[in-house]
Short mmCIF file of C-alpha atoms in Angstrom, two decimals:
data_model
loop_
_atom_site.label_atom_id
_atom_site.label_comp_id
_atom_site.label_asym_id
_atom_site.label_seq_id
_atom_site.Cartn_x
_atom_site.Cartn_y
_atom_site.Cartn_z
CA MET N 1 79.00 -49.91 10.90
CA ALA N 2 80.62 -46.62 9.90
CA LYS N 3 83.70 -46.40 7.75
CA GLN N 4 87.04 -45.56 9.34
CA LEU N 5 87.84 -41.84 9.41
CA ASP N 6 91.25 -40.80 8.12
CA TYR N 7 94.09 -39.80 10.44
CA ASN N 8 93.87 -36.05 9.85
CA THR N 9 90.14 -35.97 10.54
CA ILE N 10 90.59 -37.92 13.76
CA ARG N 11 93.38 -35.57 14.83
CA GLU N 12 91.08 -32.59 14.25
CA ILE N 13 88.30 -34.24 16.30
CA PHE N 14 90.59 -34.69 19.28
CA ARG N 15 92.12 -31.25 18.83
CA ARG N 16 88.58 -29.87 19.32
CA PHE N 17 87.90 -32.11 22.32
CA HIS N 18 91.19 -30.94 23.84
CA ALA N 19 90.41 -27.29 23.16
CA VAL N 20 87.13 -27.55 25.08
CA ASP N 21 88.41 -29.76 27.92
CA PRO N 22 92.21 -30.17 28.09
CA GLU N 23 92.20 -32.42 31.17
CA PRO N 24 89.01 -34.54 31.16
CA LYS N 25 88.39 -36.48 34.36
CA GLY N 26 86.49 -39.63 35.16
CA GLU N 27 83.33 -39.11 37.18
CA LEU N 28 83.78 -41.90 39.74
CA ASP N 29 84.81 -40.59 43.18
CA HIS N 30 87.92 -42.19 44.66
CA THR N 31 90.81 -41.33 46.97
CA ASN N 32 93.46 -43.90 46.04
CA ALA N 33 94.12 -46.79 43.65
CA TYR N 34 92.16 -49.22 45.80
CA THR N 35 88.99 -47.14 46.03
CA LEU N 36 89.25 -46.57 42.28
CA VAL N 37 89.34 -50.32 41.63
CA VAL N 38 86.33 -50.86 43.86
CA ALA N 39 84.37 -47.94 42.37
CA VAL N 40 84.97 -49.08 38.79
CA ALA N 41 84.07 -52.69 39.64
CA LEU N 42 80.83 -51.48 41.24
CA SER N 43 79.98 -49.33 38.22
CA ALA N 44 79.21 -52.29 35.94
CA GLN N 45 75.55 -51.96 34.88
CA ALA N 46 75.21 -48.95 37.17
CA THR N 47 75.58 -45.19 36.82
CA ASP N 48 78.58 -43.27 38.14
CA LYS N 49 76.20 -41.05 40.08
CA GLY N 50 74.61 -44.06 41.76
CA VAL N 51 77.98 -45.58 42.61
CA ASN N 52 79.29 -42.31 44.05
CA LYS N 53 76.23 -42.03 46.28
CA ALA N 54 76.81 -45.53 47.64
CA THR N 55 80.58 -45.30 48.05
CA ARG N 56 80.61 -41.92 49.80
CA ASP N 57 79.93 -43.52 53.18
CA LEU N 58 81.62 -46.82 52.29
CA PHE N 59 84.99 -45.25 51.51
CA ALA N 60 84.76 -43.08 54.62
CA VAL N 61 85.12 -46.23 56.71
CA ALA N 62 86.90 -48.60 54.30
CA ASP N 63 89.46 -47.05 51.96
CA THR N 64 92.00 -49.89 52.14
CA PRO N 65 91.67 -53.64 51.51
CA GLN N 66 92.14 -54.48 55.20
CA LYS N 67 89.50 -51.97 56.33
CA MET N 68 87.10 -53.45 53.78
CA LEU N 69 87.75 -56.94 55.15
CA ASP N 70 87.21 -55.63 58.68
CA LEU N 71 83.87 -54.17 57.55
CA GLY N 72 82.85 -57.63 56.33
CA LEU N 73 80.50 -58.87 53.63
CA ASP N 74 77.31 -57.79 55.38
CA GLY N 75 78.72 -54.34 56.01
CA VAL N 76 79.72 -53.92 52.37
CA MET N 77 76.30 -55.08 51.18
CA GLU N 78 74.56 -52.63 53.50
CA HIS N 79 76.53 -49.74 51.97
CA ILE N 80 76.03 -50.71 48.32
CA LYS N 81 72.51 -52.17 48.40
CA THR N 82 71.22 -49.37 46.15
CA ILE N 83 73.50 -50.58 43.31
CA GLY N 84 72.40 -53.29 40.87
CA LEU N 85 73.77 -56.80 41.52
CA PHE N 86 75.01 -55.57 44.92
CA ARG N 87 75.23 -59.02 46.51
CA GLN N 88 77.61 -60.42 43.91
CA LYS N 89 79.54 -57.17 43.75
CA ALA N 90 79.98 -57.16 47.53
CA LYS N 91 81.34 -60.70 47.39
CA ASN N 92 83.79 -59.66 44.68
CA VAL N 93 84.93 -56.64 46.71
CA ILE N 94 85.65 -58.86 49.73
CA LYS N 95 87.43 -61.48 47.59
CA LEU N 96 89.59 -58.96 45.72
CA SER N 97 90.43 -57.22 49.01
CA GLN N 98 91.59 -60.53 50.49
CA ILE N 99 93.78 -61.21 47.46
CA LEU N 100 95.31 -57.73 47.66
CA VAL N 101 96.14 -58.28 51.35
CA ASP N 102 97.45 -61.83 50.89
CA GLU N 103 99.35 -61.47 47.64
CA TYR N 104 100.16 -57.79 47.17
CA GLY N 105 100.72 -56.46 50.68
CA GLY N 106 97.51 -54.45 50.51
CA GLU N 107 98.67 -52.53 47.42
CA VAL N 108 96.97 -52.43 44.02
CA PRO N 109 99.22 -53.86 41.27
CA ASN N 110 99.89 -51.73 38.19
CA SER N 111 99.79 -54.69 35.81
CA ARG N 112 96.79 -55.33 33.57
CA ALA N 113 97.16 -59.09 33.96
CA ALA N 114 97.33 -58.83 37.76
CA LEU N 115 94.34 -56.49 37.88
CA GLN N 116 92.29 -58.75 35.62
CA SER N 117 93.00 -61.69 37.93
CA LEU N 118 91.00 -59.97 40.69
CA PRO N 119 87.34 -61.02 41.13
CA GLY N 120 84.95 -58.64 39.37
CA VAL N 121 87.75 -56.88 37.49
CA GLY N 122 87.66 -57.30 33.71
CA ARG N 123 89.78 -55.72 31.01
CA LYS N 124 87.67 -52.55 30.96
CA THR N 125 88.04 -52.02 34.71
CA ALA N 126 91.78 -52.75 34.54
CA ASN N 127 92.21 -50.24 31.71
CA VAL N 128 90.32 -47.54 33.64
CA VAL N 129 92.55 -48.02 36.67
CA LEU N 130 95.76 -48.06 34.61
CA ASN N 131 94.67 -44.90 32.82
CA MET N 132 93.28 -42.88 35.71
CA TRP N 133 95.75 -43.80 38.43
CA TRP N 134 98.98 -44.55 36.58
CA SER N 135 98.40 -42.33 33.52
CA TYR N 136 98.86 -45.27 31.16
CA PRO N 137 97.24 -44.71 27.73
CA ALA N 138 94.88 -47.67 28.15
CA GLN N 139 91.52 -47.55 26.39
CA ALA N 140 88.53 -48.72 28.42
CA VAL N 141 85.75 -49.38 25.92
CA ASP N 142 82.31 -49.08 27.50
CA THR N 143 78.92 -48.76 25.80
CA HIS N 144 79.46 -45.04 25.16
CA ILE N 145 82.84 -45.52 23.50
CA PHE N 146 81.59 -48.48 21.48
CA ARG N 147 78.72 -46.33 20.20
CA ILE N 148 80.90 -43.28 19.50
CA GLY N 149 83.60 -45.33 17.81
CA ASN N 150 81.11 -46.86 15.40
CA ARG N 151 78.75 -43.93 14.95
CA THR N 152 81.41 -41.33 14.16
CA GLY N 153 83.94 -43.50 12.34
CA ILE N 154 86.69 -42.80 14.89
CA ALA N 155 87.07 -46.47 15.75
CA PRO N 156 84.48 -48.73 14.12
CA GLY N 157 84.36 -52.37 15.16
CA LYS N 158 81.99 -55.26 15.68
CA ASP N 159 83.04 -55.79 19.32
CA VAL N 160 84.82 -53.94 22.11
CA ASP N 161 88.17 -55.58 21.42
CA VAL N 162 88.19 -54.35 17.83
CA VAL N 163 87.16 -50.84 18.90
CA GLU N 164 89.92 -50.80 21.53
CA ARG N 165 92.56 -51.80 18.97
CA ARG N 166 91.35 -49.21 16.47
CA ILE N 167 91.49 -46.47 19.09
CA GLU N 168 95.07 -47.48 19.80
CA ASP N 169 95.90 -47.66 16.10
CA HIS N 170 94.13 -44.57 14.77
CA ILE N 171 94.03 -41.89 17.49
CA PRO N 172 97.22 -39.80 17.50
CA ALA N 173 99.64 -40.71 20.29
CA ASP N 174 99.52 -37.26 21.88
CA TYR N 175 95.77 -37.69 22.47
CA GLN N 176 95.83 -41.33 23.64
CA LEU N 177 96.03 -40.60 27.38
CA HIS N 178 92.68 -38.80 27.55
CA ALA N 179 91.01 -40.36 24.49
CA HIS N 180 88.63 -42.65 26.35
CA HIS N 181 87.49 -39.87 28.72
CA TRP N 182 86.76 -37.48 25.86
CA MET N 183 84.77 -40.21 24.10
CA ILE N 184 82.88 -41.29 27.23
CA LEU N 185 81.89 -37.74 28.12
CA HIS N 186 80.91 -37.00 24.52
CA GLY N 187 78.74 -40.12 24.47
CA ARG N 188 77.24 -39.44 27.88
CA TYR N 189 76.24 -35.83 27.28
CA VAL N 190 76.17 -35.09 23.54
CA CYS N 191 76.19 -38.17 21.30
CA VAL N 192 73.60 -39.99 23.40
CA ALA N 193 72.09 -43.28 22.29
CA ARG N 194 68.66 -41.87 21.41
CA LYS N 195 68.32 -38.50 19.72
CA PRO N 196 71.98 -37.43 19.76
CA LYS N 197 72.44 -33.68 20.21
CA CYS N 198 73.99 -33.11 16.80
CA ALA N 199 72.96 -29.45 16.67
CA THR N 200 75.35 -28.63 19.53
CA CYS N 201 78.04 -31.18 18.66
CA ILE N 202 81.51 -29.70 18.03
CA ILE N 203 82.45 -32.50 15.61
CA ARG N 204 79.21 -32.82 13.63
CA ASP N 205 80.91 -31.66 10.40
CA LEU N 206 83.51 -34.43 10.73
CA CYS N 207 81.32 -37.27 11.99
CA LEU N 208 80.18 -39.99 9.56
CA PHE N 209 76.84 -40.59 11.28
CA GLU N 210 74.17 -40.41 8.56
CA ASP N 211 71.07 -39.85 10.72
CA LYS N 212 72.10 -36.56 12.32
CA THR N 213 69.44 -34.73 14.31
CA LEU N 214 69.81 -31.10 13.27
#
């Protein structure tokens, strides 16, 4: 596990990320808070590209909890059958849609605890929704962020909870809102798991990773 970078170095890293991409966006297609919840829940152990392909037609006919319930379990499964674990995910989508209709008037709550109470919605999914829809500086730690946090020294930790806390503690407040998107995109396209693209990395001189591929 890498050592923790100092505050000034971390600030410079995110200054560079900001300079290249001031308003980074998530890559899951959605039209409202509900479709965002569903898309993020479906993205577990699946690629954003694969989820977007499946939800394009799904959201065209079911972009609210009630419309999803009207579509029914079989209808949901038919739309998302190309996604891994689609049967269980379809069941979760129907269950969470029913809860949203019964308990929240068909609206998505903007509380982490309420979001996490929905079937198929964990802390990571809740944080993504809070961040992307309500612009709350929540940090959704996925495999990319966990790798980047440890590899670079931005937020080292033995598990996702530790990495999340260190992001909150060590990344300057003015960069918190977009921090997880910058890290996800950096991990997805530059600091990849195998053979990271260090030669083209804009933070290679600041990163603590010892096995750089130059």
